[in-house]
Tab-separated table of C-alpha atoms and ligand atoms in Angstrom:
chain	number	residue	atom	x	y	z
A	123	UNK	CA	70.337	16.075	18.030
A	124	UNK	CA	70.039	19.505	19.669
A	125	UNK	CA	67.130	19.322	22.058
A	126	UNK	CA	65.613	21.853	24.459
A	127	UNK	CA	63.402	20.913	27.386
A	128	UNK	CA	61.192	23.703	28.711
A	129	UNK	CA	60.395	23.134	32.389
A	130	UNK	CA	62.712	21.575	34.988
A	131	UNK	CA	59.959	19.807	36.893
A	132	UNK	CA	59.607	16.103	37.319
A	133	UNK	CA	58.958	15.141	33.696
A	134	UNK	CA	61.349	17.786	32.364
A	135	UNK	CA	64.337	16.700	34.415
A	136	UNK	CA	63.911	13.005	33.814
A	137	UNK	CA	63.426	13.651	30.092
A	138	UNK	CA	66.496	15.923	29.976
A	139	UNK	CA	68.785	13.509	31.797
A	140	UNK	CA	67.635	10.473	29.819
A	141	UNK	CA	67.786	12.162	26.387
A	142	UNK	CA	71.313	13.341	27.212
A	143	UNK	CA	72.176	9.800	28.267
A	144	UNK	CA	71.203	8.435	24.830
A	145	UNK	CA	73.483	10.947	23.129
A	146	UNK	CA	71.445	14.088	22.490
A	147	UNK	CA	72.694	17.581	23.241
A	148	UNK	CA	70.172	18.796	25.819
A	149	UNK	CA	69.482	22.238	27.271
A	150	UNK	CA	66.895	22.406	30.018
A	151	UNK	CA	65.352	25.806	30.740
A	152	UNK	CA	63.251	26.956	33.674
A	153	UNK	CA	62.128	30.394	34.841
A	154	UNK	CA	63.013	29.620	38.475
A	155	UNK	CA	66.586	30.808	39.003
A	156	UNK	CA	66.865	29.024	42.354
A	157	UNK	CA	66.049	25.667	40.808
A	158	UNK	CA	68.461	26.153	37.916
A	159	UNK	CA	71.280	27.208	40.270
A	160	UNK	CA	70.691	24.063	42.310
A	161	UNK	CA	70.746	21.909	39.166
A	162	UNK	CA	73.883	23.614	37.882
A	163	UNK	CA	75.585	22.575	41.104
A	164	UNK	CA	74.567	18.960	40.374
A	165	UNK	CA	71.705	18.604	42.857
A	166	UNK	CA	68.174	17.492	42.011
A	167	UNK	CA	65.315	19.525	43.564
A	168	UNK	CA	63.445	16.288	44.372
A	169	UNK	CA	64.239	12.669	45.101
A	170	UNK	CA	64.126	10.216	42.223
A	171	UNK	CA	66.223	7.038	42.280
A	172	UNK	CA	69.118	7.286	39.815
A	173	UNK	CA	68.342	10.827	38.638
A	174	UNK	CA	71.094	12.725	40.409
A	175	UNK	CA	73.868	10.446	39.119
A	176	UNK	CA	72.496	10.701	35.567
A	177	UNK	CA	72.386	14.494	35.830
A	178	UNK	CA	75.917	14.624	37.197
A	179	UNK	CA	77.329	12.288	34.553
A	180	UNK	CA	75.782	14.137	31.601
A	181	UNK	CA	76.617	17.585	32.924
A	182	UNK	CA	80.243	16.520	33.254
A	183	UNK	CA	80.373	15.434	29.601
A	184	UNK	CA	78.516	18.662	28.615
A	185	UNK	CA	75.676	16.655	27.038
A	186	UNK	CA	73.330	18.437	29.430
A	187	UNK	CA	73.130	22.028	30.577
A	188	UNK	CA	70.704	24.180	32.534
A	189	UNK	CA	69.770	27.786	31.957
A	190	UNK	CA	67.168	30.460	32.578
A	191	UNK	CA	68.171	32.281	29.402
A	192	UNK	CA	65.615	31.725	26.582
A	193	UNK	CA	67.979	32.876	23.857
A	194	UNK	CA	70.568	30.316	24.924
A	195	UNK	CA	67.918	27.612	25.269
A	196	UNK	CA	65.903	27.989	22.075
A	197	UNK	CA	68.461	29.179	19.574
A	198	UNK	CA	69.398	26.271	17.284
A	199	UNK	CA	66.947	23.829	18.902
A	200	UNK	CA	65.811	21.089	16.518
A	201	UNK	CA	63.246	19.649	18.916
A	202	UNK	CA	61.695	21.451	21.875
A	203	UNK	CA	59.898	19.551	24.614
A	204	UNK	CA	57.253	21.374	26.611
A	205	UNK	CA	57.197	19.886	30.117
A	206	UNK	CA	55.741	22.733	32.169
A	207	UNK	CA	53.132	22.073	34.847
A	208	UNK	CA	49.378	22.127	34.224
A	209	UNK	CA	48.131	22.499	37.820
A	210	UNK	CA	44.570	22.014	38.961
A	211	UNK	CA	42.217	25.017	38.994
A	212	UNK	CA	39.440	25.430	41.589
A	213	UNK	CA	36.893	23.704	39.336
A	214	UNK	CA	39.237	20.727	38.746
A	215	UNK	CA	40.151	21.752	35.190
A	216	UNK	CA	43.785	22.116	34.059
A	217	UNK	CA	45.374	25.553	34.366
A	218	UNK	CA	47.193	26.331	31.113
A	219	UNK	CA	48.918	29.558	32.176
A	220	UNK	CA	52.424	28.076	31.976
A	221	UNK	CA	51.624	26.561	28.573
A	222	UNK	CA	50.686	30.053	27.335
A	223	UNK	CA	53.857	31.638	28.719
A	224	UNK	CA	56.207	29.014	27.302
A	225	UNK	CA	54.488	29.049	23.874
A	226	UNK	CA	54.918	32.808	23.620
A	227	UNK	CA	58.586	32.565	24.658
A	228	UNK	CA	59.323	29.780	22.163
A	229	UNK	CA	57.712	31.776	19.328
A	230	UNK	CA	59.874	34.759	20.207
A	231	UNK	CA	63.244	32.984	20.473
A	232	UNK	CA	63.318	30.160	17.903
A	233	UNK	CA	65.638	30.772	15.000
A	234	UNK	CA	65.204	27.654	12.841
A	235	UNK	CA	62.538	25.138	11.790
A	236	UNK	CA	61.489	23.275	14.925
A	237	UNK	CA	59.318	20.439	16.157
A	238	UNK	CA	57.582	21.111	19.468
A	239	UNK	CA	56.718	17.986	21.490
A	240	UNK	CA	54.207	18.542	24.260
A	241	UNK	CA	54.847	16.200	27.176
A	242	UNK	CA	52.805	18.141	29.725
A	243	UNK	CA	49.410	16.558	30.388
A	244	UNK	CA	47.058	18.898	28.551
A	245	UNK	CA	43.335	18.809	27.769
A	246	UNK	CA	42.262	17.819	24.283
A	247	UNK	CA	42.689	20.760	21.904
A	248	UNK	CA	45.681	22.307	23.737
A	249	UNK	CA	48.271	21.312	21.137
A	250	UNK	CA	46.188	23.074	18.506
A	251	UNK	CA	46.204	26.130	20.779
A	252	UNK	CA	50.012	25.922	21.158
A	253	UNK	CA	50.360	25.611	17.367
A	254	UNK	CA	48.179	28.684	16.944
A	255	UNK	CA	50.077	30.790	19.529
A	256	UNK	CA	53.482	29.953	18.041
A	257	UNK	CA	52.298	30.118	14.415
A	258	UNK	CA	50.939	33.622	14.842
A	259	UNK	CA	54.042	35.012	16.596
A	260	UNK	CA	57.073	33.215	15.153
A	261	UNK	CA	59.310	34.697	12.422
A	262	UNK	CA	57.364	34.137	9.148
A	263	UNK	CA	60.156	32.201	7.396
A	264	UNK	CA	60.271	29.406	9.995
A	265	UNK	CA	58.246	26.168	10.066
A	266	UNK	CA	56.988	24.928	13.409
A	267	UNK	CA	55.084	21.698	13.953
A	268	UNK	CA	53.512	20.934	17.314
A	269	UNK	CA	53.034	17.255	18.222
A	270	UNK	CA	51.456	15.648	21.277
A	271	UNK	CA	53.916	13.302	23.006
A	272	UNK	CA	52.340	12.399	26.369
A	273	UNK	CA	54.468	11.058	29.189
A	274	UNK	CA	53.785	7.919	31.246
A	275	UNK	CA	56.634	8.046	33.789
A	276	UNK	CA	55.938	6.870	37.326
A	277	UNK	CA	57.594	8.609	40.236
A	278	UNK	CA	60.127	6.362	41.918
A	279	UNK	CA	60.814	4.393	38.727
A	280	UNK	CA	60.884	7.193	36.175
A	281	UNK	CA	64.364	6.452	34.816
A	282	UNK	CA	63.579	2.769	34.267
A	283	UNK	CA	60.222	3.759	32.736
A	284	UNK	CA	61.929	6.166	30.319
A	285	UNK	CA	64.303	3.504	29.006
A	286	UNK	CA	61.809	0.626	29.090
A	287	UNK	CA	58.417	2.236	28.439
A	288	UNK	CA	55.607	0.172	26.901
A	289	UNK	CA	55.004	2.640	24.060
A	290	UNK	CA	55.744	6.137	22.811
A	291	UNK	CA	52.683	8.054	21.656
A	292	UNK	CA	53.039	10.695	18.957
A	293	UNK	CA	49.994	12.735	17.995
A	294	UNK	CA	50.500	14.722	14.811
A	295	UNK	CA	48.518	16.363	12.042
A	296	UNK	CA	51.088	15.164	9.481
A	297	UNK	CA	52.397	11.630	9.990
A	298	UNK	CA	55.249	12.227	7.512
A	299	UNK	CA	56.719	14.858	9.850
A	300	UNK	CA	57.515	12.406	12.610
A	301	UNK	CA	60.783	11.046	11.154
A	302	UNK	CA	62.860	13.313	13.319
A	303	UNK	CA	61.080	12.295	16.527
A	304	UNK	CA	61.376	8.632	15.602
A	305	UNK	CA	65.100	9.218	15.062
A	306	UNK	CA	65.351	10.913	18.472
A	307	UNK	CA	63.746	7.973	20.264
A	308	UNK	CA	65.306	5.212	18.120
A	309	UNK	CA	68.044	4.220	20.641
A	310	UNK	CA	65.315	3.303	23.140
A	311	UNK	CA	63.785	0.659	20.822
A	312	UNK	CA	60.319	1.275	22.252
A	313	UNK	CA	57.295	0.807	19.932
A	314	UNK	CA	56.045	4.139	18.600
A	315	UNK	CA	52.337	4.647	17.964
A	316	UNK	CA	51.536	7.526	15.640
A	317	UNK	CA	48.043	8.932	15.763
A	318	UNK	CA	46.137	12.198	15.435
A	319	UNK	CA	46.730	14.950	17.982
A	320	UNK	CA	43.399	14.802	19.805
A	321	UNK	CA	43.550	11.018	20.224
A	322	UNK	CA	47.093	11.299	21.608
A	323	UNK	CA	45.966	13.915	24.104
A	324	UNK	CA	43.110	11.727	25.252
A	325	UNK	CA	45.323	8.599	25.461
A	326	UNK	CA	47.161	10.201	28.383
A	327	UNK	CA	43.989	11.064	30.316
A	328	UNK	CA	42.319	7.773	29.408
A	329	UNK	CA	45.381	5.773	30.594
A	330	UNK	CA	45.468	7.485	33.968
A	331	UNK	CA	41.676	7.334	34.317
A	332	UNK	CA	41.676	3.604	33.535
A	333	UNK	CA	44.436	2.880	36.055
A	334	UNK	CA	42.630	4.973	38.683
A	335	UNK	CA	39.468	2.987	37.893
A	336	UNK	CA	41.310	-0.297	38.477
A	337	UNK	CA	42.426	0.966	41.897
A	338	UNK	CA	38.986	2.187	42.951
A	339	UNK	CA	37.465	-1.053	41.666
A	340	UNK	CA	39.782	-3.232	43.731
A	341	UNK	CA	39.231	-1.000	46.765
A	342	UNK	CA	35.473	-1.353	46.315
A	343	UNK	CA	35.948	-5.146	46.223
A	344	UNK	CA	38.203	-4.913	49.304
A	345	UNK	CA	35.479	-3.162	51.247
A	346	UNK	CA	32.963	-5.855	50.356
A	347	UNK	CA	35.557	-8.549	51.246
A	348	UNK	CA	35.686	-7.112	54.719
A	349	UNK	CA	31.902	-7.389	55.073
A	350	UNK	CA	31.726	-11.001	53.887
A	351	UNK	CA	34.945	-12.373	55.387
A	352	UNK	CA	36.842	-12.835	52.100
A	353	UNK	CA	40.464	-11.844	51.474
A	354	UNK	CA	41.137	-9.183	48.790
A	355	UNK	CA	44.697	-10.393	48.154
A	356	UNK	CA	43.307	-13.789	47.165
A	357	UNK	CA	40.550	-12.185	45.075
A	358	UNK	CA	43.036	-9.870	43.281
A	359	UNK	CA	45.330	-12.805	42.516
A	360	UNK	CA	42.431	-14.888	41.276
A	361	UNK	CA	41.024	-12.261	38.916
A	362	UNK	CA	44.480	-11.074	37.824
A	363	UNK	CA	45.260	-14.471	36.330
A	364	UNK	CA	42.653	-13.805	33.665
A	365	UNK	CA	44.792	-12.349	30.850
A	366	UNK	CA	41.998	-9.960	29.928
A	367	UNK	CA	42.277	-8.416	33.398
A	368	UNK	CA	46.002	-8.820	34.171
A	369	UNK	CA	47.724	-8.850	37.573
A	370	UNK	CA	48.843	-5.202	37.744
A	371	UNK	CA	47.243	-2.288	39.567
A	372	UNK	CA	45.054	-4.509	41.677
A	373	UNK	CA	46.617	-3.721	45.035
A	374	UNK	CA	43.972	-2.653	47.520
A	375	UNK	CA	44.918	0.131	49.907
A	376	UNK	CA	44.067	3.626	51.033
A	377	UNK	CA	43.543	4.811	47.463
A	378	UNK	CA	45.667	6.581	44.895
A	379	UNK	CA	47.484	9.874	45.394
A	380	UNK	CA	50.308	11.734	43.714
A	381	UNK	CA	50.547	14.454	41.151
A	382	UNK	CA	48.750	12.685	38.301
A	383	UNK	CA	45.787	10.409	39.028
A	384	UNK	CA	43.841	12.789	41.308
A	385	UNK	CA	44.476	15.802	39.057
A	386	UNK	CA	43.935	14.061	35.716
A	387	UNK	CA	40.748	12.244	36.709
A	388	UNK	CA	39.210	15.506	37.942
A	389	UNK	CA	40.370	17.371	34.824
A	390	UNK	CA	38.770	14.744	32.576
A	391	UNK	CA	35.476	14.941	34.479
A	392	UNK	CA	35.540	18.737	34.214
A	393	UNK	CA	36.434	18.509	30.537
A	394	UNK	CA	33.325	16.345	30.033
A	395	UNK	CA	31.144	18.697	32.102
A	396	UNK	CA	32.278	21.656	29.988
A	397	UNK	CA	31.037	19.735	26.932
A	398	UNK	CA	27.799	18.671	28.639
A	399	UNK	CA	28.975	15.053	28.921
A	400	UNK	CA	28.885	13.575	32.387
A	401	UNK	CA	31.617	10.995	33.005
A	402	UNK	CA	29.664	9.064	35.622
A	403	UNK	CA	32.061	6.144	36.030
A	404	UNK	CA	34.988	8.476	36.655
A	405	UNK	CA	32.967	10.514	39.148
A	406	UNK	CA	32.405	7.309	41.118
A	407	UNK	CA	36.113	6.412	40.879
A	408	UNK	CA	37.020	9.774	42.445
A	409	UNK	CA	34.369	9.475	45.138
A	410	UNK	CA	35.521	5.963	46.104
A	411	UNK	CA	39.106	7.181	46.274
A	412	UNK	CA	38.208	10.087	48.569
A	413	UNK	CA	36.333	7.660	50.821
A	414	UNK	CA	39.315	5.301	50.827
A	415	UNK	CA	41.644	8.059	52.084
A	416	UNK	CA	39.457	8.325	55.199
A	417	UNK	CA	39.176	4.593	55.827
A	418	UNK	CA	42.170	4.195	58.149
A	419	UNK	CA	40.892	6.685	60.717
A	420	UNK	CA	37.417	5.115	60.633
A	421	UNK	CA	38.995	1.700	61.256
A	422	UNK	CA	41.024	3.152	64.121
A	423	UNK	CA	37.863	4.547	65.715
A	424	UNK	CA	35.989	1.269	65.245
A	425	UNK	CA	38.867	-0.554	66.939
A	426	UNK	CA	39.625	1.645	69.954
A	427	UNK	CA	36.713	4.082	70.104
A	428	UNK	CA	37.491	7.748	70.648
A	429	UNK	CA	40.946	8.828	69.496
A	430	UNK	CA	40.930	11.827	71.807
A	431	UNK	CA	44.253	11.971	73.677
A	432	UNK	CA	45.455	8.728	72.057
A	433	UNK	CA	49.019	8.529	70.812
A	434	UNK	CA	48.990	7.512	67.142
A	435	UNK	CA	52.085	6.637	65.098
A	436	UNK	CA	51.663	7.352	61.398
A	437	UNK	CA	54.123	5.346	59.294
A	438	UNK	CA	54.669	6.749	55.808
A	439	UNK	CA	53.784	10.202	54.509
A	440	UNK	CA	54.731	9.925	50.817
A	441	UNK	CA	51.882	9.078	48.422
A	442	UNK	CA	53.725	5.861	47.598
A	443	UNK	CA	57.084	4.234	48.323
A	444	UNK	CA	60.374	5.432	46.770
A	445	UNK	CA	59.381	9.082	46.492
A	446	UNK	CA	59.469	12.142	48.740
A	447	UNK	CA	56.306	13.460	47.066
A	448	UNK	CA	53.372	13.984	49.432
A	449	UNK	CA	50.980	15.542	46.923
A	450	UNK	CA	47.455	14.152	47.424
A	451	UNK	CA	48.908	11.547	49.758
A	452	UNK	CA	46.347	9.614	51.815
A	453	UNK	CA	48.698	10.137	54.773
A	454	UNK	CA	47.983	13.879	54.782
A	455	UNK	CA	44.222	13.277	54.993
A	456	UNK	CA	44.844	10.765	57.779
A	457	UNK	CA	47.039	13.189	59.743
A	458	UNK	CA	44.417	15.948	59.480
A	459	UNK	CA	41.562	13.626	60.474
A	460	UNK	CA	43.552	12.281	63.422
A	461	UNK	CA	44.178	15.821	64.647
A	462	UNK	CA	40.486	16.685	64.267
A	463	UNK	CA	39.682	13.608	66.357
A	464	UNK	CA	42.014	14.896	69.104
A	465	UNK	CA	44.802	12.328	68.643
A	466	UNK	CA	48.475	13.054	69.355
A	467	UNK	CA	50.239	12.177	66.117
A	468	UNK	CA	53.880	11.227	65.528
A	469	UNK	CA	54.742	10.606	61.899
A	470	UNK	CA	57.654	8.824	60.316
A	471	UNK	CA	58.792	8.683	56.700
A	472	UNK	CA	62.322	7.920	55.456
A	473	UNK	CA	62.483	10.881	53.025
A	474	UNK	CA	59.174	12.770	52.893
A	475	UNK	CA	59.164	14.376	56.376
A	476	UNK	CA	60.330	17.793	55.136
A	477	UNK	CA	57.736	17.969	52.355
A	478	UNK	CA	54.970	16.849	54.708
A	479	UNK	CA	56.004	19.390	57.324
A	480	UNK	CA	55.547	22.188	54.766
A	481	UNK	CA	51.857	21.226	54.604
A	482	UNK	CA	51.079	19.854	58.053
A	483	UNK	CA	53.243	22.287	60.015
A	484	UNK	CA	54.074	21.519	63.631
A	485	UNK	CA	50.686	20.279	64.751
A	486	UNK	CA	52.056	16.761	64.518
A	487	UNK	CA	55.432	15.456	65.693
A	488	UNK	CA	57.997	14.069	63.269
A	489	UNK	CA	60.182	11.092	64.184
A	490	UNK	CA	63.511	10.433	62.507
A	491	UNK	CA	63.168	6.666	62.899
A	492	UNK	CA	60.365	4.141	63.138
A	493	UNK	CA	61.169	3.079	66.696
A	494	UNK	CA	60.807	6.615	67.995
A	495	UNK	CA	57.438	6.936	66.260
A	496	UNK	CA	56.243	3.646	67.776
A	497	UNK	CA	57.442	4.230	71.318
A	498	UNK	CA	54.465	4.510	73.661
A	499	UNK	CA	51.911	4.601	70.808
A	500	UNK	CA	48.363	3.368	71.417
A	501	UNK	CA	47.856	2.662	67.736
A	502	UNK	CA	49.812	2.706	64.486
A	503	UNK	CA	48.526	3.506	61.005
A	504	UNK	CA	50.626	2.427	58.014
A	505	UNK	CA	49.960	4.775	55.102
A	506	UNK	CA	52.860	4.042	52.697
A	507	UNK	CA	54.289	0.653	51.765
A	508	UNK	CA	57.958	1.523	52.195
A	509	UNK	CA	60.158	-1.569	51.921
A	510	UNK	CA	61.708	-1.114	55.361
A	511	UNK	CA	58.264	-0.719	56.954
A	512	UNK	CA	57.439	-4.069	55.345
A	513	UNK	CA	60.689	-5.536	56.690
A	514	UNK	CA	60.214	-4.227	60.226
A	515	UNK	CA	60.438	-7.120	62.727
A	516	UNK	CA	56.874	-7.495	64.004
A	517	UNK	CA	57.947	-7.795	67.637
A	518	UNK	CA	58.772	-4.057	67.390
A	519	UNK	CA	55.052	-3.343	67.563
A	520	UNK	CA	54.731	-5.531	70.640
A	521	UNK	CA	57.744	-4.190	72.497
A	522	UNK	CA	57.602	-0.495	71.576
A	523	UNK	CA	53.916	0.332	71.613
A	524	UNK	CA	51.822	0.743	74.733
A	525	UNK	CA	49.130	-1.293	72.947
A	526	UNK	CA	50.029	-3.201	69.751
A	527	UNK	CA	47.161	-2.164	67.451
A	528	UNK	CA	48.132	-1.898	63.800
A	529	UNK	CA	45.925	-0.415	61.069
A	530	UNK	CA	47.737	-1.416	57.908
A	531	UNK	CA	46.448	0.728	55.036
A	532	UNK	CA	48.762	-0.927	52.498
A	533	UNK	CA	48.520	-4.619	53.420
A	534	UNK	CA	52.256	-4.752	54.149
A	535	UNK	CA	52.256	-7.982	56.154
A	536	UNK	CA	50.948	-11.477	55.585
A	537	UNK	CA	48.210	-12.562	57.964
A	538	UNK	CA	50.242	-15.679	58.798
A	539	UNK	CA	53.168	-13.545	59.997
A	540	UNK	CA	50.898	-11.362	62.142
A	541	UNK	CA	49.226	-14.390	63.771
A	542	UNK	CA	52.561	-15.268	65.416
A	543	UNK	CA	52.418	-12.130	67.591
A	544	UNK	CA	50.015	-10.668	70.133
A	545	UNK	CA	48.932	-7.878	67.796
A	546	UNK	CA	45.505	-6.553	66.872
A	547	UNK	CA	45.760	-6.081	63.132
A	548	UNK	CA	43.364	-4.553	60.658
A	549	UNK	CA	44.199	-4.262	56.984
A	550	UNK	CA	42.313	-3.469	53.779
A	551	UNK	CA	39.833	-6.138	52.651
A	552	UNK	CA	41.252	-8.916	54.826
A	553	UNK	CA	39.995	-10.521	58.021
A	554	UNK	CA	40.826	-8.711	61.268
A	555	UNK	CA	43.255	-10.455	63.600
A	556	UNK	CA	42.688	-9.874	67.315
A	557	UNK	CA	45.426	-9.949	69.910
A	558	UNK	CA	43.037	-11.968	72.117
A	559	UNK	CA	42.989	-14.780	69.522
A	560	UNK	CA	46.778	-15.095	69.808
A	561	UNK	CA	46.578	-15.108	73.596
A	562	UNK	CA	43.819	-17.749	73.550
A	563	UNK	CA	45.965	-19.805	71.157
A	564	UNK	CA	48.974	-19.701	73.487
A	565	UNK	CA	46.791	-20.638	76.482
A	566	UNK	CA	45.500	-23.656	74.514
A	567	UNK	CA	49.094	-24.610	73.674
A	568	UNK	CA	50.071	-24.402	77.345
A	569	UNK	CA	47.072	-26.552	78.352
A	570	UNK	CA	47.919	-29.141	75.654
B	792	LIG	C1	51.061	7.617	37.500
B	792	LIG	C2	51.061	6.750	36.223
B	792	LIG	O1	51.351	5.389	36.564
B	792	LIG	C3	52.064	7.267	35.207
B	792	LIG	O2	51.968	6.507	34.011
B	792	LIG	C4	51.738	8.735	34.920
B	792	LIG	O3	52.661	9.283	34.033
B	792	LIG	C5	51.734	9.552	36.213
B	792	LIG	O4	50.814	8.959	37.142
B	792	LIG	P1	52.610	7.862	39.672
B	792	LIG	O5	51.619	8.889	40.113
B	792	LIG	O6	54.057	8.166	39.781
B	792	LIG	O7	52.345	7.495	38.112
B	792	LIG	O8	52.374	6.546	40.521
B	792	LIG	P2	51.798	5.077	40.354
B	792	LIG	O9	52.864	4.115	40.646
B	792	LIG	O10	51.057	4.889	39.096
B	792	LIG	O11	50.782	5.042	41.602
B	792	LIG	C6	49.745	6.014	41.739
B	792	LIG	C7	48.991	5.789	43.014
B	792	LIG	O12	48.195	4.614	42.941
B	792	LIG	C8	49.841	5.630	44.268
B	792	LIG	O13	49.234	6.363	45.316
B	792	LIG	C9	49.805	4.149	44.551
B	792	LIG	O14	49.975	3.857	45.928
B	792	LIG	C10	48.397	3.806	44.082
B	792	LIG	N1	48.243	2.399	43.674
B	792	LIG	C11	48.912	1.923	42.582
B	792	LIG	C12	47.380	1.567	44.378
B	792	LIG	O15	46.752	1.982	45.375
B	792	LIG	N2	47.209	0.279	43.957
B	792	LIG	C13	47.855	-0.217	42.870
B	792	LIG	O16	47.631	-1.400	42.541
B	792	LIG	C14	48.732	0.635	42.163
């Protein structure tokens, strides 16, 4: 099938590469020449495991091409995906300027009957707006049907998610028009749920809001665990065994970040406010998450007092592991708060240093490896659960740091493992381990 993807951002590129991989003829268009030139030379503008090789493979076989030329992109397109960004406005609502631009362009350049699938996360009612814009500007002899087709890809596992998603949502005003989309997705063998447009639009926001709620809930429980001496990992496991709750998305930490949860939760709250409906639960979810981003620095201050002049190693800058994305990352809040407190910060991340530096500038130092970040540090804060941070031999903290104090914002290590070393260790919702306890233990052993 001849498919066009409008927008070479995260969702657009993954969609383009994966649709080409299952045999469709894909053209991906973007207005940014620089990005398209980079893609034409086979390089991805961001890191996503497996994406670059998929792009390369499908460009070689000519299943996939990139362009900035709307005539080339839209002429002959049977299905057009809209994957442009819907960034956050000052009031938290979604900015639809790119949606407007792309809708106008599509209306101008299409030359046959077309189905438009909106993958961008858009407020309820936007697909009707897109239908109206295109309907009123397209050549009169052509039929255009706009359907909502929200995307649920996670950064870092987007390719796997595309091929093994839980469901495909199609929101349409005419269920009998979805044959072509079902045909497009058939090779994936993923269940397709067909519903009305407004419900489909809300499914995307409601999914992200629910997942964000799970995270803030478990973080709220983690904070109470700390007060009463319980262990959040045990609590999460215990509640997760109830099938009605499930084991996923119950990992306590420094809160959610990234390009979706923070933006979509705020947009939904604002959407409610605009309709005089206060989404109180979601407001609390956002507030808890903001508080959670600041928890690590508070813990650091509780543990060593003033951070003024202290050398702090910050491990992890990406909002989660396996991505170079630092948008809304807790690590950025931590870095800023550490600087405000007068600390000297050295940060390490395997792939997100460059993106972080664009935001944090040179007020902090950047280390190319973990050992350099740890050397001489008075305290370390772990902000991202990168696998090789988890696999770091714990004696590194003892030998490299001037004082082995670890604030683990992602519960990377088991308490049993930490107890074998003279480390002061604070994590989220678990008992604190003091270096002194280890030393007392070894003295007892010697006396025995
Ligand atoms: C999310 C949704 O999962 C995806 O369906 C949607 O399309 C886009 O938004 P993403 O932002 O890539 O995907 O990341 P995800 O893996 O969902 O994690 C989001 C944030 O929640 C991260 O900061 C992560 O560290 C945090 N998180 C996740 C937790 O703190 N605890 C958990 O148990 C799970």
